[in-house]
């Protein structure tokens, strides 16, 4: 490979490949490779303002080197890249081909670290391969419904689905973080023999890598170049009330009035789906919501903010379908019918890659919701949810969905962020079901989707919440008790609900939600559309599960309310450094080897260690306490750290330890 330097970039050329490496942020490099005439010029998730021309570049007869702070990329004569923190090897491309001086074993395989396999036009199937390292642990990558915190050995789909958020940033215990800077659908395999990233369709290979002294600093470097959350609205860190579904304004007001009568502060009440005439109407059905302004005025007088659900699906029977189709503002299919979604109607999906579509959606929601007193939006089905996840059959404003599709939820969030910001409505927050790299800068709170009401699902949420925080999303929540419940009267479910709620007290947001069976509540009317159509779930308020459960939930809410000043401090840290609120043990204690192996307990900020109960009929558990002095906040018992302890966990609370000394 022949090396040159230009405008602060190290350029390598061999046959049809052009390689470009440049400094981008602190101790960080961006690597791109193309077989096209030129690079696309897209920054994807990276802030273009963070590009630096200060890289130190050295060319030699044997290769080249580029340095950004403490990160060095060393290239041999065949173009194989090795990354070092000073003189310590962090990561090396996989190379099993003829020639070269690295990885000679097995070179007849004809496999290289960078592969661009041509498709039609200027697009390729892209692969990046790296050597696997024994003992390496990998974290981040967003939210996957699995119990694994350490992702070594996992194969992950790089695509968005209900309850799955692909945010392809990975943090290694070897001291680096890597962002796969590509919104294409694909996969990554963190194998024992090699790591392989694949983009099904892309113009160029693109990734970014950083190093630093500790995981917290690596995440700080990463969020500096992809964006951080703004400040969270202070008055909504208490209880959120939601269920499937409040069907009328009278149902909403009845719930709010009872909370007030009981003296329980309620910060947010949420109006879920099918309050509309049709999907894509983006308005209330006036039959059941005759005076929305009067409703929001009364709720605001009680100190309650109001959130309403928005879906990107557009029913062919609705009033907006014709205009959106005529103006080319819907995702289109390459073959077959225009329908991309089939829940309760034949629906297409609005194309939010298109700025005209974003403007149409926001202006419609402003007129029909915001102007009536609605405070926040619940951006549901944000993946977008599809009847069949045939990404190669869908085309968006930017091009093939399998080339750009992972970024759809980010543009969904941007739609409302930009509109609400222009309207001067800051600070605000919108709930969303999915995200991509940098979604956090658009004021979105991500929740973990439609998950089952099981202890296995609760266990998965610990890993999901911790890994998505590493991937840059600090505002995260779950449906307390899970989303899908067969029988709210089942004592086992009620125990699960209590344990989930106790965990949620020590999550960024405390939010009651769920689809609660049995489904024996009659519909309000029998049309196949409108706000009275479709079933509703059983009551899901704090008092809905009996006096014993209510007493426990109320006591834990009191604990949550005392944490509000602390939560605002954590939100400030997230805004300034990208630090998540829910933190892996190694985030706070990187020098403690035991903390890199703990996946069922976590730190809530730097002060509290949280040990959820993740199995039924469990009333004690083992907890590892790092060095220092700790006090269990419920019992008051104090412990010296540096070892594991077994503590009581009655149904009334989960073990939580306050860190008394650092």
XYZ file of N, CA and C in Angstrom, residues 213-309:
291
model
N -7.972 6.448 30.026
C -7.493 5.804 31.255
C -8.541 4.939 31.935
N -9.815 5.193 31.706
C -10.863 4.473 32.424
C -12.122 4.429 31.564
N -13.033 3.480 31.833
C -14.276 3.412 31.058
C -15.044 4.733 31.034
N -15.097 5.430 32.165
C -15.832 6.696 32.207
C -15.249 7.705 31.227
N -13.927 7.737 31.092
C -13.284 8.679 30.179
C -13.483 8.260 28.724
N -13.502 6.955 28.464
C -13.768 6.485 27.101
C -15.178 6.875 26.680
N -16.157 6.693 27.571
C -17.535 7.086 27.262
C -17.630 8.600 27.104
N -16.868 9.345 27.881
C -16.849 10.799 27.734
C -16.313 11.187 26.353
N -15.246 10.534 25.904
C -14.713 10.815 24.568
C -15.742 10.497 23.483
N -16.400 9.355 23.645
C -17.404 8.906 22.670
C -18.587 9.869 22.594
N -19.161 10.212 23.729
C -20.331 11.093 23.698
C -19.967 12.512 23.280
N -18.687 12.878 23.418
C -18.258 14.191 22.942
C -18.394 14.307 21.428
N -18.234 13.198 20.699
C -18.284 13.271 19.238
C -19.637 12.861 18.662
N -20.516 12.216 19.454
C -21.835 11.839 18.936
C -22.968 12.628 19.594
N -22.687 13.339 20.680
C -23.703 14.151 21.326
C -24.123 13.613 22.676
N -24.575 14.517 23.523
C -25.032 14.169 24.872
C -26.442 14.686 25.104
N -27.053 14.148 26.130
C -28.405 14.575 26.486
C -28.400 16.012 26.985
N -29.441 16.763 26.652
C -29.627 18.058 27.313
C -30.027 17.837 28.769
N -30.268 18.906 29.486
C -30.723 18.747 30.870
C -32.158 18.222 30.903
N -32.404 17.312 31.827
C -33.715 16.695 31.971
C -34.646 17.650 32.704
N -35.935 17.700 32.329
C -36.882 18.539 33.071
C -36.981 18.112 34.532
N -36.796 19.035 35.430
C -36.646 18.701 36.849
C -37.903 18.130 37.475
N -39.064 18.551 37.018
C -40.300 18.244 37.737
C -40.938 16.913 37.355
N -40.252 16.074 36.551
C -40.884 14.825 36.130
C -40.026 13.607 36.506
N -39.312 13.707 37.617
C -38.470 12.596 38.069
C -39.164 11.715 39.103
N -40.435 11.988 39.372
C -41.208 11.161 40.284
C -41.979 10.091 39.534
N -43.244 9.883 39.887
C -44.050 8.792 39.331
C -44.706 9.188 38.017
N -44.619 8.277 37.044
C -45.375 8.377 35.796
C -46.464 7.304 35.821
N -47.669 7.685 35.394
C -48.782 6.740 35.381
C -49.225 6.473 33.950
N -49.285 5.177 33.625
C -49.697 4.777 32.284
C -50.295 3.382 32.351
N -51.109 3.040 31.371
C -51.651 1.697 31.220
C -52.079 1.531 29.766
N -52.433 0.318 29.407
C -53.073 0.066 28.126
C -54.575 -0.102 28.414
N -55.341 0.824 28.088
C -55.092 2.185 27.667
C -56.196 3.044 28.223
N -55.964 4.316 28.527
C -57.033 5.219 28.929
C -57.806 5.611 27.674
N -59.115 5.323 27.696
C -59.909 5.423 26.468
C -60.665 6.733 26.327
N -60.664 7.541 27.364
C -61.407 8.798 27.302
C -60.803 9.782 28.282
N -61.141 11.038 28.103
C -60.601 12.042 29.015
C -61.168 11.866 30.414
N -62.348 11.304 30.540
C -62.905 11.077 31.867
C -62.134 9.991 32.610
N -61.678 8.948 31.889
C -60.858 7.929 32.538
C -59.546 8.530 33.040
N -58.940 9.384 32.233
C -57.689 10.029 32.639
C -57.912 10.896 33.869
N -58.945 11.711 33.838
C -59.199 12.626 34.950
C -59.561 11.870 36.227
N -60.283 10.761 36.100
C -60.654 9.984 37.292
C -59.410 9.449 37.991
N -58.432 8.981 37.218
C -57.189 8.476 37.801
C -56.418 9.600 38.469
N -56.278 10.712 37.786
C -55.534 11.845 38.344
C -56.183 12.361 39.623
N -57.500 12.431 39.634
C -58.202 12.926 40.825
C -58.009 11.984 42.012
N -57.970 10.684 41.759
C -57.774 9.756 42.868
C -56.364 9.870 43.434
N -55.362 10.029 42.560
C -54.007 10.261 43.077
C -53.987 11.495 43.976
N -54.679 12.542 43.552
C -54.704 13.760 44.370
C -55.410 13.508 45.698
N -56.510 12.773 45.674
C -57.239 12.471 46.905
C -56.385 11.669 47.884
N -55.559 10.781 47.362
C -54.694 9.955 48.205
C -53.434 10.684 48.646
N -53.244 11.873 48.132
C -52.061 12.648 48.503
C -50.776 12.127 47.877
N -50.896 11.424 46.755
C -49.723 10.868 46.074
C -49.367 11.767 44.898
N -48.194 12.370 44.901
C -47.821 13.242 43.783
C -47.621 12.435 42.506
N -48.197 12.921 41.422
C -48.086 12.300 40.110
C -47.456 13.311 39.170
N -46.333 12.941 38.567
C -45.613 13.890 37.716
C -46.098 13.883 36.277
N -46.410 12.683 35.746
C -46.801 12.563 34.333
C -47.907 11.530 34.233
N -48.908 11.812 33.404
C -49.895 10.809 33.030
C -49.836 10.664 31.515
N -49.945 9.406 31.054
C -49.693 9.096 29.652
C -50.962 8.561 28.998
N -51.282 9.108 27.832
C -52.425 8.669 27.034
C -51.892 7.806 25.895
N -52.218 6.526 25.945
C -51.635 5.561 25.010
C -52.404 5.540 23.687
N -52.120 4.504 22.898
C -52.568 4.431 21.511
C -54.087 4.302 21.364
N -54.548 4.431 20.119
C -55.942 4.332 19.715
C -56.851 5.278 20.496
N -56.319 6.469 20.761
C -57.171 7.591 21.150
C -57.589 8.338 19.888
N -57.119 7.880 18.741
C -57.295 8.560 17.455
C -58.395 7.902 16.623
N -58.906 8.585 15.604
C -59.853 7.944 14.684
C -59.205 6.820 13.879
N -58.034 7.106 13.281
C -57.255 6.122 12.537
C -55.771 6.363 12.802
N -54.972 5.322 12.632
C -53.530 5.521 12.679
C -53.136 6.536 11.592
N -52.273 7.464 11.970
C -51.862 8.490 11.023
C -52.770 9.692 10.989
N -53.822 9.704 11.827
C -54.640 10.923 11.951
C -53.941 11.938 12.843
N -53.204 11.431 13.844
C -52.461 12.260 14.783
C -53.361 13.335 15.402
N -54.460 12.828 15.977
C -55.413 13.701 16.665
C -56.287 12.827 17.557
N -57.041 13.467 18.451
C -57.973 12.755 19.324
C -59.287 12.477 18.604
N -59.918 11.368 18.958
C -61.285 11.082 18.549
C -62.203 11.932 19.433
N -62.872 12.872 18.848
C -63.654 13.841 19.624
C -64.817 13.204 20.385
N -65.238 12.012 19.955
C -66.345 11.357 20.666
C -65.955 11.049 22.106
N -64.679 10.691 22.325
C -64.233 10.297 23.660
C -63.300 11.319 24.299
N -62.906 12.301 23.511
C -62.030 13.359 24.012
C -62.605 14.701 23.543
N -63.769 15.053 24.056
C -64.486 16.219 23.511
C -63.873 17.569 23.853
N -63.113 17.657 24.949
C -62.553 18.952 25.362
C -61.170 18.714 25.960
N -60.206 18.485 25.082
C -58.849 18.160 25.522
C -58.236 19.318 26.293
N -58.506 20.528 25.869
C -57.946 21.693 26.569
C -58.435 21.756 28.010
N -59.687 21.491 28.251
C -60.195 21.491 29.627
C -59.522 20.391 30.444
N -59.299 19.233 29.823
C -58.628 18.134 30.516
C -57.196 18.512 30.891
N -56.433 19.027 29.947
C -55.037 19.369 30.235
C -54.952 20.522 31.229
N -55.882 21.448 31.168
C -55.877 22.544 32.149
C -56.066 22.007 33.564
N -56.985 21.068 33.732
C -57.214 20.503 35.059
C -56.002 19.707 35.528
N -55.407 18.930 34.647
C -54.224 18.160 35.013
C -53.056 19.067 35.370
N -52.878 20.119 34.601
C -51.795 21.056 34.897
C -52.016 21.737 36.242
N -53.264 22.018 36.563
C -53.560 22.637 37.859
C -53.197 21.703 39.010
N -53.197 20.387 38.752
C -52.781 19.405 39.764
C -51.278 19.147 39.736
N -50.551 19.846 38.870
C -49.106 19.671 38.770
C -48.688 18.481 37.939
N -49.576 18.009 37.058
C -49.321 16.807 36.261
C -49.063 17.203 34.809
N -47.968 16.693 34.243
C -47.704 16.862 32.822
C -48.422 15.761 32.046
N -48.712 16.035 30.761
C -49.511 15.118 29.954
C -48.715 14.709 28.715
N -48.655 13.405 28.494
C -47.967 12.833 27.332
C -48.972 12.059 26.494
N -48.797 12.095 25.167
C -49.705 11.392 24.269
C -48.902 10.549 23.279
N -49.449 9.395 22.929
C -48.785 8.460 22.028
C -48.935 8.889 20.570
